[in-house]
Short mmCIF file of C-alpha atoms in Angstrom, two decimals:
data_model
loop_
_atom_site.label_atom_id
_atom_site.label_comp_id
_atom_site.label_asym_id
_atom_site.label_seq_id
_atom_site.Cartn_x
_atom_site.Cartn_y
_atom_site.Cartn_z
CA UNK A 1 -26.34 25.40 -28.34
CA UNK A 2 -23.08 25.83 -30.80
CA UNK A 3 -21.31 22.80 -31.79
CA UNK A 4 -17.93 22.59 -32.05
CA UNK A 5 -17.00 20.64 -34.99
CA UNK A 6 -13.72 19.87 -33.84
CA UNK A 7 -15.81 17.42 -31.13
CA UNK A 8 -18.24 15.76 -33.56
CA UNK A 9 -17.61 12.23 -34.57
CA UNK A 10 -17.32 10.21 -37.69
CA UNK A 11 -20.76 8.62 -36.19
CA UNK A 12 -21.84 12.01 -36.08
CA UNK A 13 -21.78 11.53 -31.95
CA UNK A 14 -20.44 14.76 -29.72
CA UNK A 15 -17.83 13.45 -28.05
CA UNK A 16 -17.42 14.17 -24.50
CA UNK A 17 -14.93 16.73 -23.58
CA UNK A 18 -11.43 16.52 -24.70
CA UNK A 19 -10.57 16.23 -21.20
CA UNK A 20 -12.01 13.38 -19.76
CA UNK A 21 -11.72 11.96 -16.15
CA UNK A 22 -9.04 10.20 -16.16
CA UNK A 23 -5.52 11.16 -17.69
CA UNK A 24 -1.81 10.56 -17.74
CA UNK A 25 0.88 12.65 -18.49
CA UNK A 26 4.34 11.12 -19.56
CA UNK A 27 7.22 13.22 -18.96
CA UNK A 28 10.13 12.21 -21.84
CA UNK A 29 12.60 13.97 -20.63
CA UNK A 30 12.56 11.33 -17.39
CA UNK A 31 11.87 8.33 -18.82
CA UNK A 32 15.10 6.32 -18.83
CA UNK A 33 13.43 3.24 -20.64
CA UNK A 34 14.68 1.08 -18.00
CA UNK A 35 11.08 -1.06 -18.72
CA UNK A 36 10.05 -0.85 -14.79
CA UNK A 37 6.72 0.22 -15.93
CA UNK A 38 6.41 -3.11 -18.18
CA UNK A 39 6.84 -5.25 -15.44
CA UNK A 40 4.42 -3.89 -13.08
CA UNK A 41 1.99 -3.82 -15.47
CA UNK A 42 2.42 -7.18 -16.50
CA UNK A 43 2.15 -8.04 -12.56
CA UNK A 44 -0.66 -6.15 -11.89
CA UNK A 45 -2.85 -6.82 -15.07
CA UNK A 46 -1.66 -11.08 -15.26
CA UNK A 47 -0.27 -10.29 -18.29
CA UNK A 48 0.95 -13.63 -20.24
CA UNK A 49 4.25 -14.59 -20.85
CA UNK A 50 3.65 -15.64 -24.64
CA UNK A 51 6.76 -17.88 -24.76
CA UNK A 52 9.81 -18.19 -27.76
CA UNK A 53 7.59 -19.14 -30.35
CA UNK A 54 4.58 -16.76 -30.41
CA UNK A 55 6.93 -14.31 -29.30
CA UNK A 56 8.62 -14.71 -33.06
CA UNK A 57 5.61 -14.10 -34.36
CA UNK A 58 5.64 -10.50 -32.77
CA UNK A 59 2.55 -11.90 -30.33
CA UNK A 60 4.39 -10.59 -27.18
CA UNK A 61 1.41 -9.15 -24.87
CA UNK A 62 2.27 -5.79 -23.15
CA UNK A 63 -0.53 -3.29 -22.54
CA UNK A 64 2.48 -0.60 -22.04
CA UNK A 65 5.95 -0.83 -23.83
CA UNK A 66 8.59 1.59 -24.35
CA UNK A 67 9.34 2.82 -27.72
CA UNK A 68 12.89 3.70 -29.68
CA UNK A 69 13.41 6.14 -32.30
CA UNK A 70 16.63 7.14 -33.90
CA UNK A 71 17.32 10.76 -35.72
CA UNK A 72 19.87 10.98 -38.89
CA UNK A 73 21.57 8.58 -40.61
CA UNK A 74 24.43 6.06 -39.46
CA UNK A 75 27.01 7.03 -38.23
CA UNK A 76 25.77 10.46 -37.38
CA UNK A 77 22.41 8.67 -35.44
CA UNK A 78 21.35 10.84 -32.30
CA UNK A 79 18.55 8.53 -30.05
CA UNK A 80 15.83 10.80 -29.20
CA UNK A 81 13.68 10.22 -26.05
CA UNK A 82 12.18 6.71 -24.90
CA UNK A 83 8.19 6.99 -25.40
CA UNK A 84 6.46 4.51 -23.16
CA UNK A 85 3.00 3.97 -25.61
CA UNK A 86 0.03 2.81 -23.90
CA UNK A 87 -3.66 2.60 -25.20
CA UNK A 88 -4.78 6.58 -24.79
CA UNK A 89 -7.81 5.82 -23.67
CA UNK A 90 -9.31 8.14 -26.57
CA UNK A 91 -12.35 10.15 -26.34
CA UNK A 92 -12.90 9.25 -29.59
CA UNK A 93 -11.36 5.67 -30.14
CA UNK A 94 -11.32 4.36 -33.49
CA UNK A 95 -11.59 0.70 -32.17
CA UNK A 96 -14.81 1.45 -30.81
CA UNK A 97 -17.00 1.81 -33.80
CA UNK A 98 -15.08 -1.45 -35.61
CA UNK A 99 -16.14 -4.04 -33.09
CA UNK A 100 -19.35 -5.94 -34.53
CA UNK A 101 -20.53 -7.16 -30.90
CA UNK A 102 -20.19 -3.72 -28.75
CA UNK A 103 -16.72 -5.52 -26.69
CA UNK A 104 -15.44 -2.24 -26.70
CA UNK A 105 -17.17 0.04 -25.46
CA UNK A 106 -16.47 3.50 -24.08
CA UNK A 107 -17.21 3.65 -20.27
CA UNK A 108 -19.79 7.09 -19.39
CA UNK A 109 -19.03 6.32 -16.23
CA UNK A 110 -15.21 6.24 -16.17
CA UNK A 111 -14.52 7.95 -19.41
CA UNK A 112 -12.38 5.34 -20.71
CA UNK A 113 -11.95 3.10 -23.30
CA UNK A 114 -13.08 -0.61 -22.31
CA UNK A 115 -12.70 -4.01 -23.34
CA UNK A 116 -15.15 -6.88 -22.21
CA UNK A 117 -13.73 -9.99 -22.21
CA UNK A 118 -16.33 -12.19 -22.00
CA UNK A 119 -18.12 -10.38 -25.02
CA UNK A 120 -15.23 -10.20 -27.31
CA UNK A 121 -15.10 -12.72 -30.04
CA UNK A 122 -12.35 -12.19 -31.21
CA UNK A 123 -12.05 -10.32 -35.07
CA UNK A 124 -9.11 -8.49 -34.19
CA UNK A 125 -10.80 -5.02 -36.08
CA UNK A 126 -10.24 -3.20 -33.34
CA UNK A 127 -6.21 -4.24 -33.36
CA UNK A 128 -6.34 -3.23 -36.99
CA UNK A 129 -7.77 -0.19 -36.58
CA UNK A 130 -5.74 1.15 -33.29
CA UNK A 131 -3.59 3.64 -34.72
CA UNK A 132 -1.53 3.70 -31.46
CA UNK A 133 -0.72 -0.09 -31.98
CA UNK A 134 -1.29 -1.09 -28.33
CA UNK A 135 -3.74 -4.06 -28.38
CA UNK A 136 -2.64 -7.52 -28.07
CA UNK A 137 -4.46 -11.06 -29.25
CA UNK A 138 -4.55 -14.13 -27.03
CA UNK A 139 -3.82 -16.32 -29.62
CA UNK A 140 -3.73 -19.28 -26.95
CA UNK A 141 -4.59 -19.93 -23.39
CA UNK A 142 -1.26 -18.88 -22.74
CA UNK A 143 -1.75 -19.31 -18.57
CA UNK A 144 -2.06 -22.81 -19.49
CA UNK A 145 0.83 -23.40 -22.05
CA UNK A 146 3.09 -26.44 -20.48
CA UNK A 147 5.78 -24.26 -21.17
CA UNK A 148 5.06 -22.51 -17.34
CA UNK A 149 4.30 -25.78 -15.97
CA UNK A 150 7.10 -28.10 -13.68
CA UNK A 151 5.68 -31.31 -14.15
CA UNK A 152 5.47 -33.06 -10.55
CA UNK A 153 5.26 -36.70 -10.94
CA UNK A 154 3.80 -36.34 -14.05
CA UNK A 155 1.26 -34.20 -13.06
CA UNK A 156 1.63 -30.28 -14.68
CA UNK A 157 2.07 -27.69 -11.58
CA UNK A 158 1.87 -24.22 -12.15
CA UNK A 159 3.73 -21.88 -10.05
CA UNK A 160 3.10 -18.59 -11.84
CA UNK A 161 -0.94 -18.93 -11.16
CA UNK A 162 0.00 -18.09 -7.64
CA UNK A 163 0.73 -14.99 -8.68
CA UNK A 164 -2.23 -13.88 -10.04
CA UNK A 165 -4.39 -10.33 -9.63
CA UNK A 166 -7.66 -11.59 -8.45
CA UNK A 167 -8.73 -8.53 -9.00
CA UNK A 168 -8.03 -8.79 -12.79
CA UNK A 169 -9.53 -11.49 -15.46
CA UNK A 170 -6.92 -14.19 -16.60
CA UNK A 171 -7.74 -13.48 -20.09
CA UNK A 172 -8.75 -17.06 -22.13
CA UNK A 173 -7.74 -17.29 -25.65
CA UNK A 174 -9.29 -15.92 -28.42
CA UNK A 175 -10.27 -12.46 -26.99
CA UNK A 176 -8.14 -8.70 -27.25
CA UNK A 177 -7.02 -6.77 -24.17
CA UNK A 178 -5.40 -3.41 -24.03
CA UNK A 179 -4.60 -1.34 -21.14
CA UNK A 180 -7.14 -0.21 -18.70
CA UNK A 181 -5.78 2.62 -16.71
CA UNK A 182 -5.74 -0.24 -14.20
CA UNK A 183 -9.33 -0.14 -13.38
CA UNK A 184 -9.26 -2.62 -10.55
CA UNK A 185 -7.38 0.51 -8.93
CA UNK A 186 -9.76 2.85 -9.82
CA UNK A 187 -12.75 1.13 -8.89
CA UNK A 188 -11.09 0.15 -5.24
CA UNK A 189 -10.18 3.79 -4.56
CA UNK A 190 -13.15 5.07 -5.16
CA UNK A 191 -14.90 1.93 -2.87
CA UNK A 192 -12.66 2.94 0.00
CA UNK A 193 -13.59 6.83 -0.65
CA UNK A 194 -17.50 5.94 -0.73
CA UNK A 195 -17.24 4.05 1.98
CA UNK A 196 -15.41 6.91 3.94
CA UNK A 197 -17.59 9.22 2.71
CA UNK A 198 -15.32 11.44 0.76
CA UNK A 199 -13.81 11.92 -3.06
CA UNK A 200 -11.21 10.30 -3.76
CA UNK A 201 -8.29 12.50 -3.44
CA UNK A 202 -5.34 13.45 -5.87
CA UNK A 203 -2.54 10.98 -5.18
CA UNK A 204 -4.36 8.78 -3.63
CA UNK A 205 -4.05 5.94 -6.01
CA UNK A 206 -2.21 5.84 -9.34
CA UNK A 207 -1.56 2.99 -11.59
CA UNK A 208 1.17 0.25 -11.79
CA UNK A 209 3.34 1.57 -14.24
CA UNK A 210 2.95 5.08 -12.42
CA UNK A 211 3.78 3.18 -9.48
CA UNK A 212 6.43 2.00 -10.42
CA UNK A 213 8.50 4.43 -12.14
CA UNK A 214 11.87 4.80 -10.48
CA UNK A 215 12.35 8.28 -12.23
CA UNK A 216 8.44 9.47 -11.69
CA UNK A 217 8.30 10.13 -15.50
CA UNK A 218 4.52 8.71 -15.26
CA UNK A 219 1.94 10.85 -13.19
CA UNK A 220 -1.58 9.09 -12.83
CA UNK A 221 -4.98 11.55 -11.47
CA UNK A 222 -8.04 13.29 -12.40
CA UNK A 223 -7.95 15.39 -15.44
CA UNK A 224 -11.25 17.14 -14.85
CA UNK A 225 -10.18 18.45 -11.58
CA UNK A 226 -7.37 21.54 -12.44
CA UNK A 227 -5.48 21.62 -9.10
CA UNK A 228 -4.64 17.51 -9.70
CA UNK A 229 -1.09 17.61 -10.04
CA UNK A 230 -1.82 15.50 -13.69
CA UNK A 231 -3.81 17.89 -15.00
CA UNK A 232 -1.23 21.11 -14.19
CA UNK A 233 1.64 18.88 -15.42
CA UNK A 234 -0.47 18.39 -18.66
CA UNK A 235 -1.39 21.79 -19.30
CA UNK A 236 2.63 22.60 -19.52
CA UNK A 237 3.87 24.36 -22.72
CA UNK A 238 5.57 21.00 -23.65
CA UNK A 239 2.93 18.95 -23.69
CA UNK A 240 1.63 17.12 -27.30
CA UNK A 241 -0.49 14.39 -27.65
CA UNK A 242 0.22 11.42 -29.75
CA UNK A 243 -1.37 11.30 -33.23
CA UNK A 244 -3.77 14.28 -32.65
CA UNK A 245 -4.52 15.03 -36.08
CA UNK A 246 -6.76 12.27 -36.55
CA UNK A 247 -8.79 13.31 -33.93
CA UNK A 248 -8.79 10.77 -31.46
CA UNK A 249 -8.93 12.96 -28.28
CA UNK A 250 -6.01 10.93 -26.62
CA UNK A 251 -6.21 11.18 -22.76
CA UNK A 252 -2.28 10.66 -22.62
CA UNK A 253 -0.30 13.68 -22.82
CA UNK A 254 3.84 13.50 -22.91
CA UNK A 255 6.28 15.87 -22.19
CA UNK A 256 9.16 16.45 -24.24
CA UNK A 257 11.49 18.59 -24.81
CA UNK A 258 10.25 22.13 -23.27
CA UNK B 1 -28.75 -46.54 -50.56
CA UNK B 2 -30.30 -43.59 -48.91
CA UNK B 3 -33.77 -45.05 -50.09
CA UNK B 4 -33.30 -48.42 -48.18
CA UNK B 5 -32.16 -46.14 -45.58
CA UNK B 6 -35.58 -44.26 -45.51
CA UNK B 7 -37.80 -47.14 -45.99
CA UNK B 8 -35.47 -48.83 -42.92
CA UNK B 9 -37.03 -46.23 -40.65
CA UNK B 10 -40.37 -45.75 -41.36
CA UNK B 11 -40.59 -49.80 -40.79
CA UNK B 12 -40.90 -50.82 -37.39
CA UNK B 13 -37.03 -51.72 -36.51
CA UNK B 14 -36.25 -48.35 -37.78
CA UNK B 15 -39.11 -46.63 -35.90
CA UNK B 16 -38.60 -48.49 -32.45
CA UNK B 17 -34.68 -47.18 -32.84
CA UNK B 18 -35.44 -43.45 -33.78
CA UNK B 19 -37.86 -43.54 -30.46
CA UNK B 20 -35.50 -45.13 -28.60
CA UNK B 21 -32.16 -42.35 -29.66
CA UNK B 22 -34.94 -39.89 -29.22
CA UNK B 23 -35.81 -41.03 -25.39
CA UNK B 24 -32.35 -41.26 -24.74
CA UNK B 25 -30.93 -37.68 -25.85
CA UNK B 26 -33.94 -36.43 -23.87
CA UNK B 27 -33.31 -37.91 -20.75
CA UNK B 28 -29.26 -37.47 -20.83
CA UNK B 29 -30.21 -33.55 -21.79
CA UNK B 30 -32.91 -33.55 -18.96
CA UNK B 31 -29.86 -35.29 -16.22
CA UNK B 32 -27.34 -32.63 -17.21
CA UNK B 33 -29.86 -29.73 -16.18
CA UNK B 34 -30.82 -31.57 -13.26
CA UNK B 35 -27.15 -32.20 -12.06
CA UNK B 36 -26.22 -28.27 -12.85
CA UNK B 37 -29.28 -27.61 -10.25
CA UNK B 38 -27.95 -29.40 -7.58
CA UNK B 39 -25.85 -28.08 -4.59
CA UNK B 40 -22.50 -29.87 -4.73
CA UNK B 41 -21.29 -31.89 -1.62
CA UNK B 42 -19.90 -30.55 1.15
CA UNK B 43 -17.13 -31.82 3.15
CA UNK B 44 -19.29 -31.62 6.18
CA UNK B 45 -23.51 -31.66 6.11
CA UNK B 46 -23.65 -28.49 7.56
CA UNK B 47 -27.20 -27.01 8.15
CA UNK B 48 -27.86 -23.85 7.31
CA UNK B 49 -31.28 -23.58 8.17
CA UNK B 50 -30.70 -25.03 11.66
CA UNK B 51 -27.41 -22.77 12.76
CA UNK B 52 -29.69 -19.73 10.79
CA UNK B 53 -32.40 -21.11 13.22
CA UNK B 54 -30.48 -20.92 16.29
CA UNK B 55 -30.69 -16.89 15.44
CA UNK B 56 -27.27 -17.26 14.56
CA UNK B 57 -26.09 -13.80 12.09
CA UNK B 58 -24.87 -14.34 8.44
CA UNK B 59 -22.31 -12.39 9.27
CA UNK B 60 -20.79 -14.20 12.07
CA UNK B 61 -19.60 -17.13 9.97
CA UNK B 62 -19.04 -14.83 6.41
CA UNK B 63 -17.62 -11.38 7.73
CA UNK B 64 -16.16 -10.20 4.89
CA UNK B 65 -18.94 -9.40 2.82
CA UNK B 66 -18.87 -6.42 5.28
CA UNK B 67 -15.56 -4.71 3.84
CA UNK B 68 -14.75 -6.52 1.20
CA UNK B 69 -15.52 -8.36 -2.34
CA UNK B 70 -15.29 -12.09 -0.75
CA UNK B 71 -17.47 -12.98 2.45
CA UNK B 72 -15.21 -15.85 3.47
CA UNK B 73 -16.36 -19.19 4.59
CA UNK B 74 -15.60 -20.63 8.02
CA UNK B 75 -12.10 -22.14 9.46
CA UNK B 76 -12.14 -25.03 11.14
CA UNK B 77 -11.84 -22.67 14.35
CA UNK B 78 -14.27 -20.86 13.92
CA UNK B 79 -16.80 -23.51 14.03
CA UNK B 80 -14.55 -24.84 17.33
CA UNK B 81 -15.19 -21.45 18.95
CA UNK B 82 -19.28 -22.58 19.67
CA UNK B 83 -18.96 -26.38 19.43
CA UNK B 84 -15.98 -26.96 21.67
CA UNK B 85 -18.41 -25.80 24.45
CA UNK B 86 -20.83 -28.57 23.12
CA UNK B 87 -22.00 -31.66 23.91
CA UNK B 88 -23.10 -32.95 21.23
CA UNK B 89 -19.94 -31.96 19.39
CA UNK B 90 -18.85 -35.24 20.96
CA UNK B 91 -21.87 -37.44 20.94
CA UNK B 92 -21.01 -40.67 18.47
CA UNK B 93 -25.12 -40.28 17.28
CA UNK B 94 -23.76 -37.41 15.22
CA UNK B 95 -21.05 -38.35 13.12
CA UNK B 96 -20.66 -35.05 11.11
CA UNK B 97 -19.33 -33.23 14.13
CA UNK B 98 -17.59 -35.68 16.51
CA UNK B 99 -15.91 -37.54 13.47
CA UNK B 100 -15.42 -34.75 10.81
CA UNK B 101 -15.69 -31.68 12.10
CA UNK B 102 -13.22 -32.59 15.46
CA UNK B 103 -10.68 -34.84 12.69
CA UNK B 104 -10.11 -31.74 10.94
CA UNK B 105 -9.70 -29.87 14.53
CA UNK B 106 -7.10 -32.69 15.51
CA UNK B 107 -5.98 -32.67 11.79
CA UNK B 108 -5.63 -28.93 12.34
CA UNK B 109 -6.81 -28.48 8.33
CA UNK B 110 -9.47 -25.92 7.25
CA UNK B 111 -12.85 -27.04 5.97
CA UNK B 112 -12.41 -27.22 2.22
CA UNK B 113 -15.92 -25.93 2.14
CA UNK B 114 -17.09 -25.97 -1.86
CA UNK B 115 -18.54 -22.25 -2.80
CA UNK B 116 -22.05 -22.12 -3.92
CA UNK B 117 -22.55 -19.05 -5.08
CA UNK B 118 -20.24 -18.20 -7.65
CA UNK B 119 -19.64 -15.50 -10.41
CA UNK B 120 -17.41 -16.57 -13.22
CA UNK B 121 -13.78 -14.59 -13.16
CA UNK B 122 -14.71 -12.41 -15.89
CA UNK B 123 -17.22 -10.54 -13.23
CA UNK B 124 -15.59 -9.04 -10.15
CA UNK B 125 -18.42 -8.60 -7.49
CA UNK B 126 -17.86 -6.81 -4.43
CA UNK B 127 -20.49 -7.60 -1.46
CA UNK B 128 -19.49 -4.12 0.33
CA UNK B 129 -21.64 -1.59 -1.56
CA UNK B 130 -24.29 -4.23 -2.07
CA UNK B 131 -24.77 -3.88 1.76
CA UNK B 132 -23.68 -0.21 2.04
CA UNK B 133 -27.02 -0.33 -0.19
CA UNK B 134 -28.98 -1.65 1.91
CA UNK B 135 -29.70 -4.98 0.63
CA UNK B 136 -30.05 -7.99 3.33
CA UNK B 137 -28.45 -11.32 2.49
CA UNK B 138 -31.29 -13.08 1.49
CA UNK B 139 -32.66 -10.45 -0.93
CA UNK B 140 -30.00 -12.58 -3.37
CA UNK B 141 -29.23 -15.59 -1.47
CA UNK B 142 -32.82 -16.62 -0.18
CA UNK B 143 -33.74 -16.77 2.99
CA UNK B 144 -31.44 -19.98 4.59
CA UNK B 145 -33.87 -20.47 7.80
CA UNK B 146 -35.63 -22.86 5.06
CA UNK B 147 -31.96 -24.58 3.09
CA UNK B 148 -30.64 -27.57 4.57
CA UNK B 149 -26.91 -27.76 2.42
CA UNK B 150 -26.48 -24.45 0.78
CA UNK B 151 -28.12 -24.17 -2.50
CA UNK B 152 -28.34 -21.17 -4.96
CA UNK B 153 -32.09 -19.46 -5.08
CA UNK B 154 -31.69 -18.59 -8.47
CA UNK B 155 -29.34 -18.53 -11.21
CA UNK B 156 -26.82 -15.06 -10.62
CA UNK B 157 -26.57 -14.33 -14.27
CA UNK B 158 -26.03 -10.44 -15.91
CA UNK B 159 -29.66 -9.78 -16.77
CA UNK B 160 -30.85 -10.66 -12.77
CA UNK B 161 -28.02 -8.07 -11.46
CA UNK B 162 -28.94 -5.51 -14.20
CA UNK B 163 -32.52 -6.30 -13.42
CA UNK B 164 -32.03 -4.87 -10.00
CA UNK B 165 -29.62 -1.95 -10.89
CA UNK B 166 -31.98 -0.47 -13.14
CA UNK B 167 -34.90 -0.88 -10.56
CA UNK B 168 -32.47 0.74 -7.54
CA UNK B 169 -31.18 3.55 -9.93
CA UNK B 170 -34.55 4.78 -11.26
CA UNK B 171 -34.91 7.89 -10.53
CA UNK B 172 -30.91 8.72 -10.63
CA UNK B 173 -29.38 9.13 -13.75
CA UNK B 174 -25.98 9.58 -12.85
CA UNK B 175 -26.44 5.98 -10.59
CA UNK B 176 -27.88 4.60 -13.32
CA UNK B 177 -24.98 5.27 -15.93
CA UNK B 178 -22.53 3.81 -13.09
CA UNK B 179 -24.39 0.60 -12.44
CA UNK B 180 -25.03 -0.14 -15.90
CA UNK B 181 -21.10 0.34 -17.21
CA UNK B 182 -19.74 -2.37 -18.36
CA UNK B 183 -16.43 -1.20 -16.66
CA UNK B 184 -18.33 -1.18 -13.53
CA UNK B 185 -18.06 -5.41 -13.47
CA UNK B 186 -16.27 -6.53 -16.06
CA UNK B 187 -12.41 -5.79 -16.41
#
């Protein structure tokens, strides 16, 4: 059986297929940067408001945000496209290897990149080491600052906590997050499928920023089946993945500028 | 200093006292693992082995755990829907029924029955493929013919639920890489 090099790991590992199961494909060209997808995500995923303070300290928690780049020099500066970034769910994810108790681990079942809460402790390597920049820290129990609170007759009421995801983890402090292709989605599609007996079909789900998307710049499927509507999208001329050259086998592919 | 300290304790006085702090860590350690073992209280005594008895299904009172992640404990109707038609929903001898149970009918409030068995919020459990699987109710909850207030059988920590996927998954790999994925609980 050949090898191809360009698949084999700094552990030495052969890493799955560039492919993977799950992919996105972000289409520049749409994306008006009008931050839609932010706010879903932070709905669906309880995302936590960090608050003025931590905020100044650049601690804001987004799993997705939407980047700005500028071409030239002033006064002759041209904007070029909003790029939403989002963890690429790499095939070969450098914060994998950093993390000294296994919190992030690649899923073989889903083909993504995970992160277990309840195992993380907290070292922040795998922040350091993201070249994609997309983790975040919970420096604090932010769900429980006071700042969210209306104190009722001296008692602390919370009316954001009604809002919640059950399906997601309210996140304590001192552990990392990072997107997660919105698992929770994932893992009830494919519950209603098996329960229907069937696959679950292209389009049948997607995630919240896909979801919400006013200009459908986001497309959310199955990258290892070729009629997905993803995975033709992705195989455009235009496509380019983010940061390629160090190998990280990004599942994210964006569209720019055919 | 720390010499008169020493000699303190191997006298008597000091040996009586270090016997003494000893007892008393031991028994306040021993009284917190006891009190974690016991089934909290319930707004109402409700039997389970005597309703269970009565041939009465799990799934009668806790339907969800048919479709869905949470089986849902019983309204304040629901319970109305048999004991309306009873008796001894009204006799005074039985004070959990005609005082509680019909003063939150009157009160028209649901039961704030307390959960037993829990998973912590970092673990999202679904009870659908669990019986899709073919697993009965009391393969994890005991069998409740034989549980007066609803207690936990065991302790529902990661190593007893891995314990079984492995077991169930055997002879499939492709099972087996699913149910032991961290993604597959934790997220």
């Amino acid at each position: 059986m050949g090898i191809d090099l360009n698949l084999v790991g700094a552990k030495g590992a052969i890493a799955e297929e560039a492919e993977g199961k799950w992919g996105m494909v972000i289409d520049q060209d749409l994306c008006t940067g009008c931050q839609a997808c932010v706010a879903a995500c932070a709905m669906e995923n309880n995302l936590s408001f960090v608050g003025e303070e931590d905020a100044g300290y650049g601690r804001t928690q987004h799993w997705i945000r939407i980047e700005r780049f500028w071409e030239g020099a002033y006064p002759e500066v041209k904007a070029t496209a909003f790029q939403p970034m989002l963890c690429q769910q790499c095939g070969h994810a450098p914060c994998e290897p950093v993390c000294p108790v296994f919190a992030t681990p690649h899923s073989p079942a889903q083909e993504i990149n995970l992160q277990v809460y309840n195992r993380c402790v907290g070292t922040r390597y795998c922040a350091n080491n993201c070249p994609y920049q997309v983790r975040s820290f919970n420096w604090r129990d932010y769900h429980l600052e006071p700042f969210h609170a209306n104190n009722v007759d001296g008692q602390l009421v919370y009316p954001l906590h009604n809002q919640f995801n059950p399906d997601v983890t309210v996140r304590r402090r001192g552990v990392m997050e990072k997107c997660t292709f919105c698992i929770q989605r994932i893992h009830q599609a494919e519950d209603k499928a098996k329960s229907e007996g069937r696959e679950v079909h292209d389009g049948e789900f997607t995630t919240a920023c896909a979801q919400a998307c006013p200009a459908n710049a986001i497309t959310f499927g199955r990258m290892d089946d070729h009629e997905s509507l993803v995975s033709q999208l992705a195989h455009q001329d235009r496509g380019i993945k983010h940061l390629e050259e160090l190998n990280t086998l990004p599942r994210i592919t964006y569209l720019k500028e055919g | 200093m720390i010499r008169n300290f020493f000699e303190w304790v191997m006298g008597p006085m000091g040996r009586i006292a270090v016997l003494i702090t000893a007892l008393s860590l031991f028994s306040l350690t021993a009284f917190g693992i006891y009190q974690t073992q016991q089934p909290p209280d319930q707004p109402i005594e409700f039997t389970h082995k005597l309703h269970v008895g009565l041939g009465i299904q799990c799934l009668y009172c806790h339907p969800g755990a048919l479709r869905g992640p949470s089986p849902g404990l019983p309204t304040q109707t629901k319970c109305w829907g048999c004991h309306q038609q009873m008796e001894k929903t009204f006799d005074p001898n039985f004070p959990e029924l005609s005082e509680k149970l019909v003063g939150y009918i009157e009160r028209n409030e649901p039961i704030p029955w307390v959960p037993v068995a829990q998973v912590p919020d970092f673990v999202h459990f679904t009870h659908r493929p669990h019986i899709a699987a073919g697993l009965n109710c009391e393969n994890c909850h005991g069998d409740m013919t034989q549980v007066e207030i609803a207690e936990n059988p065991q302790v529902l920590n990661m190593g007893w639920c891995l314990n079984c996927h492995r077991e169930r998954a055997a002879n499939d790999p492709e099972k087996l890489v699913k149910l032991t994925d961290c993604g597959t609980c934790h997220y």
